[in-house]
PDB file of C-alpha atoms and ligand atoms in Angstrom:
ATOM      1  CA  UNK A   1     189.333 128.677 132.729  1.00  0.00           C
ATOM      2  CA  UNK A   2     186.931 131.534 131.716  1.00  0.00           C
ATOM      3  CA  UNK A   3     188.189 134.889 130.469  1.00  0.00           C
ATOM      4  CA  UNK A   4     186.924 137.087 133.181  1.00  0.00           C
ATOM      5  CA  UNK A   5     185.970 140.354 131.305  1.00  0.00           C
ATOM      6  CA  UNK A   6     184.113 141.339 128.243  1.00  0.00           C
ATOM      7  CA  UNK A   7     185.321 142.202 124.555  1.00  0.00           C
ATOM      8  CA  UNK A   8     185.521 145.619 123.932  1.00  0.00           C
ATOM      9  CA  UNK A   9     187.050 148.163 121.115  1.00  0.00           C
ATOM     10  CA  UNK A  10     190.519 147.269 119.685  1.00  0.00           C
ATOM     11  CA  UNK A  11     191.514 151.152 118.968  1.00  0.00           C
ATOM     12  CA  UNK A  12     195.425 150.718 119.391  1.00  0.00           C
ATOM     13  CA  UNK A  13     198.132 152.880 117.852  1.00  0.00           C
ATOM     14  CA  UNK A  14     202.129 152.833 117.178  1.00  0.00           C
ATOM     15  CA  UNK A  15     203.489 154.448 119.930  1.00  0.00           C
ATOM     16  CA  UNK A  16     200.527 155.334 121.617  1.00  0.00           C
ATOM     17  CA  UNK A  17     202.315 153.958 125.164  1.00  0.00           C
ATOM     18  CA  UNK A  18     205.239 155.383 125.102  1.00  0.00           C
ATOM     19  CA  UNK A  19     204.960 157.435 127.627  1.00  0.00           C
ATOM     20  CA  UNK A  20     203.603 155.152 130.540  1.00  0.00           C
ATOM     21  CA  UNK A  21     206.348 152.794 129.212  1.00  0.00           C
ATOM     22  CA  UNK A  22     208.883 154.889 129.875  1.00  0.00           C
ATOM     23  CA  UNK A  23     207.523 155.742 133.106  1.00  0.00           C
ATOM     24  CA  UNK A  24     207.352 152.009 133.700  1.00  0.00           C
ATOM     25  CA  UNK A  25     210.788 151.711 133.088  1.00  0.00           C
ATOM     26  CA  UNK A  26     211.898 154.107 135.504  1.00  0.00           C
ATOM     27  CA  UNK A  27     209.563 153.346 138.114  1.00  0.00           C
ATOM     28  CA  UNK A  28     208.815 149.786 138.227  1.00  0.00           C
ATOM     29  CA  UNK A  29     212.274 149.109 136.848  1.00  0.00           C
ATOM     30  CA  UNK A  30     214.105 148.107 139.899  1.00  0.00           C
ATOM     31  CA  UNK A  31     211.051 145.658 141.078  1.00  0.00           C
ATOM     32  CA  UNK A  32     211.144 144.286 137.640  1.00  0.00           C
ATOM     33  CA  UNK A  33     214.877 143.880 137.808  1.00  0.00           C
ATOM     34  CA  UNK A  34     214.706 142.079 141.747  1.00  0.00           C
ATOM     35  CA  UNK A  35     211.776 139.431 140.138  1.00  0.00           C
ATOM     36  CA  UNK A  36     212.171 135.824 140.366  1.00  0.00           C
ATOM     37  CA  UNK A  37     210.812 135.308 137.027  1.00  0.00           C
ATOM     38  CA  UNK A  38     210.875 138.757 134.920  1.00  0.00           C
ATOM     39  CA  UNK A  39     206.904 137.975 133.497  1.00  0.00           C
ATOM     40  CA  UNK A  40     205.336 140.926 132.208  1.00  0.00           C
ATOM     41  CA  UNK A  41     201.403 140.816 131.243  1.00  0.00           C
ATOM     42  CA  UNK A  42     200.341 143.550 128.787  1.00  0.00           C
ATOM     43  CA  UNK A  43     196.185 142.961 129.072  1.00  0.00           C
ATOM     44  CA  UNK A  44     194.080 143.526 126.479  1.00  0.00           C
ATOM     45  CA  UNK A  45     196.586 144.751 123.680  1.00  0.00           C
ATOM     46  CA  UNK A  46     193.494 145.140 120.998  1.00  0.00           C
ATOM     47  CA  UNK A  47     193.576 144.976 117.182  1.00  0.00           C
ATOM     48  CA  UNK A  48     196.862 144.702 116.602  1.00  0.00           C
ATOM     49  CA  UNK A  49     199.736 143.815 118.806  1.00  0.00           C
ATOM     50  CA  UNK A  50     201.708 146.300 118.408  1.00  0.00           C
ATOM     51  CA  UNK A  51     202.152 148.102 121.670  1.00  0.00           C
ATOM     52  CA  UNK A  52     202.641 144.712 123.333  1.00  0.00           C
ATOM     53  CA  UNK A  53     205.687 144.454 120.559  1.00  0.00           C
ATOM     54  CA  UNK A  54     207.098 147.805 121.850  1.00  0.00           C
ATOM     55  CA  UNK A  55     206.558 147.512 125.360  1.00  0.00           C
ATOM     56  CA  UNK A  56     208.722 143.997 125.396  1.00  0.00           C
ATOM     57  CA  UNK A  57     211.782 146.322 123.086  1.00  0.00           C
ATOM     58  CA  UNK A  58     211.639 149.058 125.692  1.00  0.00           C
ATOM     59  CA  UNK A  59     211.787 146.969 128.733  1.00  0.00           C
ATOM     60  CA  UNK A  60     214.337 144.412 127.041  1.00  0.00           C
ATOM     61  CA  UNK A  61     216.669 147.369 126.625  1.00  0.00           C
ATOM     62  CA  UNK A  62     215.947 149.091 129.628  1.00  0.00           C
ATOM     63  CA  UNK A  63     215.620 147.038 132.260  1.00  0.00           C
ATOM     64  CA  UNK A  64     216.107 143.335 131.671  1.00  0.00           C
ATOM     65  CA  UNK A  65     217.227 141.414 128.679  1.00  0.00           C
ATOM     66  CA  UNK A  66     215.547 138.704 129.548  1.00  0.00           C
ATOM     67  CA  UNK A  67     212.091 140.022 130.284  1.00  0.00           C
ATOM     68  CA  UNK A  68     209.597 138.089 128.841  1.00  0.00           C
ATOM     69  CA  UNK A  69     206.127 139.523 127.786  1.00  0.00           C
ATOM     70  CA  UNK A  70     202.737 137.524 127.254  1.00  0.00           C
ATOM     71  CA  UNK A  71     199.932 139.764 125.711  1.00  0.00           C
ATOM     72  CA  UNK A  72     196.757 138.652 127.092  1.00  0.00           C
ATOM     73  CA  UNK A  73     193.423 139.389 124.604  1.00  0.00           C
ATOM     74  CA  UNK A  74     189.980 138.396 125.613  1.00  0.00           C
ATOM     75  CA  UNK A  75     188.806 138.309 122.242  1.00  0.00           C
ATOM     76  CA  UNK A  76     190.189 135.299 120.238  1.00  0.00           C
ATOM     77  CA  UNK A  77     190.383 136.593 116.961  1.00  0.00           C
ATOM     78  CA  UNK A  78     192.784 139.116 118.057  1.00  0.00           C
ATOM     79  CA  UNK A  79     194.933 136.690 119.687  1.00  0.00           C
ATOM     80  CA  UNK A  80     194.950 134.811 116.353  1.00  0.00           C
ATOM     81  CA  UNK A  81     196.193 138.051 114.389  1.00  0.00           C
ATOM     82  CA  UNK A  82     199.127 138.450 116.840  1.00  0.00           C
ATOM     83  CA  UNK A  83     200.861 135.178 116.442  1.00  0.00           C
ATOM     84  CA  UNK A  84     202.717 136.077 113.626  1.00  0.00           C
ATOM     85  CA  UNK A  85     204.451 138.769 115.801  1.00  0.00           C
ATOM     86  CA  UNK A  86     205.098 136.611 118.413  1.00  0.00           C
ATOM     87  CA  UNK A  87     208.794 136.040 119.147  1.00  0.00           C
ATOM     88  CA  UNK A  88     208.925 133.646 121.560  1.00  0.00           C
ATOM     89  CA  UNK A  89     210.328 133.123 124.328  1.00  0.00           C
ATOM     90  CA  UNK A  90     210.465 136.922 124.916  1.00  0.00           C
ATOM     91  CA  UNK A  91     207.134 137.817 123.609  1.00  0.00           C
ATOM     92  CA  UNK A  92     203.703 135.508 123.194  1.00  0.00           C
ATOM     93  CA  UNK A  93     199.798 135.975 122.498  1.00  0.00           C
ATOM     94  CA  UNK A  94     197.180 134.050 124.794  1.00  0.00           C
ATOM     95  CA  UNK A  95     193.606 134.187 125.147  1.00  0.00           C
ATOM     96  CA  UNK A  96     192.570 135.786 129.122  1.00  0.00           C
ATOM     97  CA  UNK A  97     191.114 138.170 131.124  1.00  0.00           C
ATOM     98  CA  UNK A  98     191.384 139.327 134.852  1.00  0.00           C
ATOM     99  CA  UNK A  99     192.559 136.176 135.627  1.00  0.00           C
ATOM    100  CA  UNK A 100     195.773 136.389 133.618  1.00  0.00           C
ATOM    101  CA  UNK A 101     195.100 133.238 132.035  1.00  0.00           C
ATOM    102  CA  UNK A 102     196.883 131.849 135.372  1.00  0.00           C
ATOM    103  CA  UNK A 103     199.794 133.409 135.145  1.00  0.00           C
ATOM    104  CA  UNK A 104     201.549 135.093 138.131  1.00  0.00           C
ATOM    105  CA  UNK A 105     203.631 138.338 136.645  1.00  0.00           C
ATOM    106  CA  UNK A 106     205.789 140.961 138.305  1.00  0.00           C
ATOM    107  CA  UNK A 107     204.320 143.537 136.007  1.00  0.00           C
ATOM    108  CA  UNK A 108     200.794 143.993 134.788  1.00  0.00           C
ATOM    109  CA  UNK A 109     200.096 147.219 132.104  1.00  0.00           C
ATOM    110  CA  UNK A 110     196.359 147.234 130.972  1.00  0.00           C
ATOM    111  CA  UNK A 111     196.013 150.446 128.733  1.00  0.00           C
ATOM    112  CA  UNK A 112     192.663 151.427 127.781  1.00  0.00           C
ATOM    113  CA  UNK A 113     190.671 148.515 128.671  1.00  0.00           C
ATOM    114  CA  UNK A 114     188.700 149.745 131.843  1.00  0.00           C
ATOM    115  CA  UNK A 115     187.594 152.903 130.035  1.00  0.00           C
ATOM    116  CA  UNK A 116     184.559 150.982 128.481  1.00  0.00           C
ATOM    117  CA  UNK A 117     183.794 149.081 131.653  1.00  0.00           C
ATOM    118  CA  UNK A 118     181.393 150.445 134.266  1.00  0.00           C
ATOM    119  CA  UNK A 119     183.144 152.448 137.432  1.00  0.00           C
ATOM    120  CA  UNK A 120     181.696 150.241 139.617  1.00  0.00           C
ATOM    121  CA  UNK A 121     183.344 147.164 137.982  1.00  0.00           C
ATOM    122  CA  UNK A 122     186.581 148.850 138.365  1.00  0.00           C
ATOM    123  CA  UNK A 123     187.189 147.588 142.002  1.00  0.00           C
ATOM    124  CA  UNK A 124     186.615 143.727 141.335  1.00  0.00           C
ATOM    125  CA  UNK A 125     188.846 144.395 138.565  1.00  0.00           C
ATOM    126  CA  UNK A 126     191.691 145.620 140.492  1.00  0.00           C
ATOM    127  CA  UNK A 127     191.604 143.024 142.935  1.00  0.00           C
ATOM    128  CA  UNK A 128     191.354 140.314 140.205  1.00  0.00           C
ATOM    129  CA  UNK A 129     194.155 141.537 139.034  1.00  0.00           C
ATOM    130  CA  UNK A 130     196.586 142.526 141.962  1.00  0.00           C
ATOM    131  CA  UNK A 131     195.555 139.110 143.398  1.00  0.00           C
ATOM    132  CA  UNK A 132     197.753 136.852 140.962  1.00  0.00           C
ATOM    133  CA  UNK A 133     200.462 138.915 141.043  1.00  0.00           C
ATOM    134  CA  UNK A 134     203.968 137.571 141.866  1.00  0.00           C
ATOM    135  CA  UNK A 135     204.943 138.835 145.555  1.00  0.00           C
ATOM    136  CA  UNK A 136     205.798 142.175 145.216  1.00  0.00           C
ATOM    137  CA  UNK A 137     204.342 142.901 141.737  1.00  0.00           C
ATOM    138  CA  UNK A 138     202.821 145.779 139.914  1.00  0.00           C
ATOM    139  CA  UNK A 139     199.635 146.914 138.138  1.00  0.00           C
ATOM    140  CA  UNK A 140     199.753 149.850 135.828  1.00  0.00           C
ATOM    141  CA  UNK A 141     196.255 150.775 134.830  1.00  0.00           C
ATOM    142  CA  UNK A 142     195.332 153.705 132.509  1.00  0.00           C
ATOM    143  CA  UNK A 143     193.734 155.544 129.298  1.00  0.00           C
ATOM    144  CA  UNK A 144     195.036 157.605 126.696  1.00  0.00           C
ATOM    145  CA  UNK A 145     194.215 158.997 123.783  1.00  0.00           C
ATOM    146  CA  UNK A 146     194.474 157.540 120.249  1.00  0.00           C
ATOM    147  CA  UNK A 147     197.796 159.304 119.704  1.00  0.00           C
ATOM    148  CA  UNK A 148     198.975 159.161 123.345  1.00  0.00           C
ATOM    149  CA  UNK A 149     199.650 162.613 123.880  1.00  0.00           C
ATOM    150  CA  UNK A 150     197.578 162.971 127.009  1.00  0.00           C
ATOM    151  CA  UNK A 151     197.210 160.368 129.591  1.00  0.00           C
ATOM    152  CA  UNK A 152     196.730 158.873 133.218  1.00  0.00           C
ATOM    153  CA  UNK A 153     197.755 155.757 134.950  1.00  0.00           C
ATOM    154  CA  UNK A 154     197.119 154.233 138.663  1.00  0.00           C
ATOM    155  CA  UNK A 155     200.260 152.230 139.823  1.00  0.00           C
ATOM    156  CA  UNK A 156     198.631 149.723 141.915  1.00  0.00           C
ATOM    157  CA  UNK A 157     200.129 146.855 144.227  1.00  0.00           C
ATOM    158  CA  UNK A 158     198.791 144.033 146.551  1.00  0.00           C
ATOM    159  CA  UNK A 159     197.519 146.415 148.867  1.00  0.00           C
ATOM    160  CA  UNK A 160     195.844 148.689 146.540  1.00  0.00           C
ATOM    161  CA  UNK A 161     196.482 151.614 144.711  1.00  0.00           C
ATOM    162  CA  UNK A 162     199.467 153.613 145.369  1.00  0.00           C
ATOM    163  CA  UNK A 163     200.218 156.704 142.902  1.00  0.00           C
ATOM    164  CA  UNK A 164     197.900 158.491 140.166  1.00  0.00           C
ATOM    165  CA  UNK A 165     200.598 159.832 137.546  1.00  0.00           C
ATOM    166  CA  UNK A 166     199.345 162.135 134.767  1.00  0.00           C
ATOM    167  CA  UNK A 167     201.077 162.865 131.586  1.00  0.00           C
ATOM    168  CA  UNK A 168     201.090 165.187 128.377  1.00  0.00           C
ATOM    169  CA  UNK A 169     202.699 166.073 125.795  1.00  0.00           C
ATOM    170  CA  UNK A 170     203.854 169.010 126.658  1.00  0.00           C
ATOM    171  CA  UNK A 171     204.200 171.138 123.318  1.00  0.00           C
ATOM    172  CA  UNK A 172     200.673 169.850 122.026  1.00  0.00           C
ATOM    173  CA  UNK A 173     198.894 170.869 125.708  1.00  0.00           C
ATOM    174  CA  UNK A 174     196.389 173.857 125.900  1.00  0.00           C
ATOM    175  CA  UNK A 175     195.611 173.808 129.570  1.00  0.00           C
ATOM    176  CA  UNK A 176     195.745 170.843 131.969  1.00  0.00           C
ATOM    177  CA  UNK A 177     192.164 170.363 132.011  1.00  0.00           C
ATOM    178  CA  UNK A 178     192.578 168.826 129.000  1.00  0.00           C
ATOM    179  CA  UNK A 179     193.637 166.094 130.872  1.00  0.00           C
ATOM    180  CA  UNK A 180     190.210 165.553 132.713  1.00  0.00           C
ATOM    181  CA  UNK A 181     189.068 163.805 129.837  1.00  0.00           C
ATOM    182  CA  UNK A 182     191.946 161.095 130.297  1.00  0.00           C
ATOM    183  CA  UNK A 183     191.312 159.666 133.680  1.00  0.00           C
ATOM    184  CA  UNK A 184     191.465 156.294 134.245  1.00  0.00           C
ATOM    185  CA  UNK A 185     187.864 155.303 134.982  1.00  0.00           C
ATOM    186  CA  UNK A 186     187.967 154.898 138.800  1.00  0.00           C
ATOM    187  CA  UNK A 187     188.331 158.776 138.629  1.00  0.00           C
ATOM    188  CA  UNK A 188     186.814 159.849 135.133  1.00  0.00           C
ATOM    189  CA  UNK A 189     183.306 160.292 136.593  1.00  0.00           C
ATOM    190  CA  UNK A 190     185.039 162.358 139.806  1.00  0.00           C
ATOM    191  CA  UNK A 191     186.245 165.724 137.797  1.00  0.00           C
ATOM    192  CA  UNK A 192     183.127 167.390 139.707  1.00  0.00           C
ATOM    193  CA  UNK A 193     182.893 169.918 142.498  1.00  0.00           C
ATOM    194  CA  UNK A 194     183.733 168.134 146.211  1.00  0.00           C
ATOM    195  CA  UNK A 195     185.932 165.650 144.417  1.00  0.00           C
ATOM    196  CA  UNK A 196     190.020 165.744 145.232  1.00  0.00           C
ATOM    197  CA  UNK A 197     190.724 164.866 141.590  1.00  0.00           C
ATOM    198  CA  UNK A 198     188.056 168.060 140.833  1.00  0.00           C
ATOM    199  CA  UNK A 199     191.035 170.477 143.445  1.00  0.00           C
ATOM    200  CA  UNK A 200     194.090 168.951 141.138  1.00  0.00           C
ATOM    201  CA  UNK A 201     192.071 169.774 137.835  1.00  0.00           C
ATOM    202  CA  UNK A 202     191.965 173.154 139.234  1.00  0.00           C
ATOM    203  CA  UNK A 203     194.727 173.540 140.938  1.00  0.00           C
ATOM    204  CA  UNK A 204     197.002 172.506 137.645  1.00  0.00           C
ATOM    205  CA  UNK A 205     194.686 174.802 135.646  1.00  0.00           C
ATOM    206  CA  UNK A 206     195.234 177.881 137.516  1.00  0.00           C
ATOM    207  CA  UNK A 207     199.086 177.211 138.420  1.00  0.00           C
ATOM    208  CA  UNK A 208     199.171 176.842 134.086  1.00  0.00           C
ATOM    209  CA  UNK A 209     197.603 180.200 133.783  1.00  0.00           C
ATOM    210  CA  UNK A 210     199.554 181.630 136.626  1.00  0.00           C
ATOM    211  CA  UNK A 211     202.894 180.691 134.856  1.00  0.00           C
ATOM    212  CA  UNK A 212     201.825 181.570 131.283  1.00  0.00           C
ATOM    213  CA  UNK A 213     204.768 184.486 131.576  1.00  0.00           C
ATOM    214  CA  UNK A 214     207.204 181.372 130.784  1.00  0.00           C
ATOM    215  CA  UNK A 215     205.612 180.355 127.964  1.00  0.00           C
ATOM    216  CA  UNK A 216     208.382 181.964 125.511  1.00  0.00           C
ATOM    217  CA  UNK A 217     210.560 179.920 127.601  1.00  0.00           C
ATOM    218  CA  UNK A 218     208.560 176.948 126.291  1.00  0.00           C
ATOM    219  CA  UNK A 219     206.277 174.673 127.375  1.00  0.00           C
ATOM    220  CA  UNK A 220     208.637 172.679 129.403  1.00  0.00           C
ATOM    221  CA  UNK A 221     209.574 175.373 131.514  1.00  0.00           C
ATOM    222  CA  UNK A 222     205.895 176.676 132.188  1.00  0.00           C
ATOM    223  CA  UNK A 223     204.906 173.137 133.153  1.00  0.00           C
ATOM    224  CA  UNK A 224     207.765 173.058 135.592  1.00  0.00           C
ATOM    225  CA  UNK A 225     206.927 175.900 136.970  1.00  0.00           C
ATOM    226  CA  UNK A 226     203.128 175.186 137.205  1.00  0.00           C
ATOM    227  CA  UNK A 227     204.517 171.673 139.059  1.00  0.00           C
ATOM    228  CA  UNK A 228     206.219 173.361 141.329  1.00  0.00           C
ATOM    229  CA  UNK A 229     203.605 175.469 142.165  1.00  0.00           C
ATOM    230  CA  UNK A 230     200.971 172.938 142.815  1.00  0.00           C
ATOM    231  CA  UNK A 231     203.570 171.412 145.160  1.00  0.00           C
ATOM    232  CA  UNK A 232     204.226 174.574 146.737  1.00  0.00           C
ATOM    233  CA  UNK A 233     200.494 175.016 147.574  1.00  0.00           C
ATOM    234  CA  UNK A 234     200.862 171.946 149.445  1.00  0.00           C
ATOM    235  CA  UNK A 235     200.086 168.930 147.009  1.00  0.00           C
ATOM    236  CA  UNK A 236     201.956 166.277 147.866  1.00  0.00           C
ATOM    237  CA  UNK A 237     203.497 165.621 144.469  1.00  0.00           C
ATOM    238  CA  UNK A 238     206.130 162.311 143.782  1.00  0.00           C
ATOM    239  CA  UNK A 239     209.129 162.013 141.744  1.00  0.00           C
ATOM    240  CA  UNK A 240     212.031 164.543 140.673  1.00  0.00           C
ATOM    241  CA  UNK A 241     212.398 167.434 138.640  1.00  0.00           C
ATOM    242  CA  UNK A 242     213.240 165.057 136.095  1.00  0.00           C
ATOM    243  CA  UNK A 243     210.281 163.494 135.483  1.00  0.00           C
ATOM    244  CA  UNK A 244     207.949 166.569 135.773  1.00  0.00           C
ATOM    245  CA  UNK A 245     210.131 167.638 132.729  1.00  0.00           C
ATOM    246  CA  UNK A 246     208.852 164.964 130.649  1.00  0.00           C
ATOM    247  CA  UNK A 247     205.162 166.328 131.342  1.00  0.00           C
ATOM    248  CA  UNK A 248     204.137 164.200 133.713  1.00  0.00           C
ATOM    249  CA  UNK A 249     202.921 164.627 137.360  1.00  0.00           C
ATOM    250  CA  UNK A 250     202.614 161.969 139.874  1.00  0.00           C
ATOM    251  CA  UNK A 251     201.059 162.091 143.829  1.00  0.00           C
ATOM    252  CA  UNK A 252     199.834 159.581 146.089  1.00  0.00           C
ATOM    253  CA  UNK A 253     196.444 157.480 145.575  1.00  0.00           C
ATOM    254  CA  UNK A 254     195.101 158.934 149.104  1.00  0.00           C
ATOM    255  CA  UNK A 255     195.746 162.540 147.716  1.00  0.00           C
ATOM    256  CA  UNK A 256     193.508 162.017 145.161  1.00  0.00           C
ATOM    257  CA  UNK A 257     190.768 159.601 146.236  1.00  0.00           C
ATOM    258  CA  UNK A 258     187.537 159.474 145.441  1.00  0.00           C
ATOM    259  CA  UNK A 259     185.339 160.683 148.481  1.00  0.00           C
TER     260      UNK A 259
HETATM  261  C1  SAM B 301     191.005 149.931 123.363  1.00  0.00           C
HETATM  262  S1  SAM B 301     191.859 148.393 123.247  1.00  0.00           S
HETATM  263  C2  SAM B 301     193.396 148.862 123.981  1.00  0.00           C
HETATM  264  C3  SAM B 301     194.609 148.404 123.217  1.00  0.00           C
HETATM  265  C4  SAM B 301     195.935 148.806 123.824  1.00  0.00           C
HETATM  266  N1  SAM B 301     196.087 148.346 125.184  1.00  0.00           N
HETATM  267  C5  SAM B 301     196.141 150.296 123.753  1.00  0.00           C
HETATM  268  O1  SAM B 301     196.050 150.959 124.785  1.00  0.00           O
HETATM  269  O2  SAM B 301     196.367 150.811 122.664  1.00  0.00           O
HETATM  270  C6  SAM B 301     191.119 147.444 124.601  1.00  0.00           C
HETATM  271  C7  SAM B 301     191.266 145.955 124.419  1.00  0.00           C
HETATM  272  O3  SAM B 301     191.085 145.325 125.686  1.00  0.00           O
HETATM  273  C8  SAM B 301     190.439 144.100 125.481  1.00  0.00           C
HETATM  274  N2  SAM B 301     189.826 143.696 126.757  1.00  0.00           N
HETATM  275  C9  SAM B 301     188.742 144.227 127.354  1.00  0.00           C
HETATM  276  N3  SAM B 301     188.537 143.625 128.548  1.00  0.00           N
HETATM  277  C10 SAM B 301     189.524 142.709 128.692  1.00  0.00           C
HETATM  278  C11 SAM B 301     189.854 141.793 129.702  1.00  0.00           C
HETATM  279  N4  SAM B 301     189.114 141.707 130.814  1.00  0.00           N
HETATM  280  N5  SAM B 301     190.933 141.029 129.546  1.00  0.00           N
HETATM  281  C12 SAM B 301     191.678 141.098 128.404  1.00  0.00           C
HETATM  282  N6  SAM B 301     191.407 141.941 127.411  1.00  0.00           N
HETATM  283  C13 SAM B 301     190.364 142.759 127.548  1.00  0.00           C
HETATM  284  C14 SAM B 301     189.447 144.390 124.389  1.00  0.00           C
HETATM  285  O4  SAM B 301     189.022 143.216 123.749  1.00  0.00           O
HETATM  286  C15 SAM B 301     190.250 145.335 123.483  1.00  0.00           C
HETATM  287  O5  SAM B 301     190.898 144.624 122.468  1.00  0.00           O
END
């Protein structure tokens, strides 16, 4: 079988995913923990493997012991420079692309790869994807930056995409516009006038500004209070106090959509 995709950068970084993983966890946790056979894919892990290494630790002590997680490379030589941290059966390094090499996970994360595809490849991906998935099972499909302190992911499913969350770093964030610059690609190009994703920008933005009299509070507290904002203005925005404490804001695909 072909790789279905093309070889792109390998920019990767300790800890870089930390923060989708840990919304993983949380979110896709329970799925994770009602699968037949606990297969996660982490898709195109890059030049080294080492966020494939830490996704497999945090889900094997937060979820399920027994998870087991195949990182999937396009690009041979990298799967070559990952064997030696393979630790199998929990954790192995193939060669594949969109078509997941023929495997059939519960959980699919694929960090940073999309961002140097085209948007209009973005769709074909998807369905690649979410179409050799396990029944009932999950694509997570974001970008970052090279430290992970700002980020965005789609949670998708057979059906399509469900949630956009985005994330920050909360005592490293200026404004949330900063954020614009880390959408996942189906929505990078759509941070222009007319555009839903364009009315969160803003709305974030000036709820930020509004609630810049909490700042001495910290940045925790102003983000809260910019989150509950937004929601108050009638975004519908997921997820519990809890979460929004960790910098991270989550609402429904449809909310968000690009027209
Ligand atoms: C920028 S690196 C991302 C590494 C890691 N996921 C992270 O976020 O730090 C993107 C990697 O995806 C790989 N890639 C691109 N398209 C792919 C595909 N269709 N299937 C598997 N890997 C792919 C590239 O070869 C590259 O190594």
């Amino acid at each position: 079988m072909k790789p279905l995709g093309v070889v792109t950068r390998g920019t990767t970084n300790p800890n870089r995913l930390r923060r989708v993983d840990n919304w993983i966890a949380e979110t896709c946790g329970d799925a994770l923990r009602a699968a037949a056979d606990p297969l996660v894919v982490d898709l195109g892990y890059g030049a080294t493997p080492v966020t494939a290494v830490e996704l497999r630790a945090r889900l094997a002590a937060g979820v399920r012991a027994d998870v087991r997680v195949v990182g999937l490379e396009i690009d041979p030589v990298r799967v070559a420079a990952a064997q030696p941290a393979a630790d199998p059966p929990g954790l192995t390094f193939a060669r594949g692309g969109f078509e997941l090499a023929g495997l059939r996970p519960a959980l699919v994360r694929a960090f940073n790869v999309l961002r140097q595809y085209d948007e209009g490849e973005v769709a074909d991906a998807w369905h690649t994807v979410t179409d050799r998935l396990a029944p009932g099972g999950l694509l997570v499909e974001g970008t970052c930056d090279e430290l992970g302190r700002l980020g965005s992911w789609v949670l998708l499913d057979a059906d399509g995409p469900r949630t956009l969350t985005l994330a920050a770093k909360l005592t490293t964030l200026t404004s949330p516009a900063e954020l614009a610059e880390r959408l996942p690609k189906a929505l990078i190009h759509r941070n222009v006038p007319g555009e839903r994703i364009h009315d969160l920008i803003r709305a974030l933005d000036d709820a930020w500004r509004a609630a810049a009299g909490y700042a001495p509070f910290g940045p925790r507290h102003r983000w809260l209070e910019t989150v509950r904002a937004v929601r108050a203005a009638g975004w519908p925005v997921l997820d519990r106090p809890r979460r929004w404490r960790q910098g991270e804001l989550t609402v429904p695909w449809p909310a968000i959509t690009p027209r």
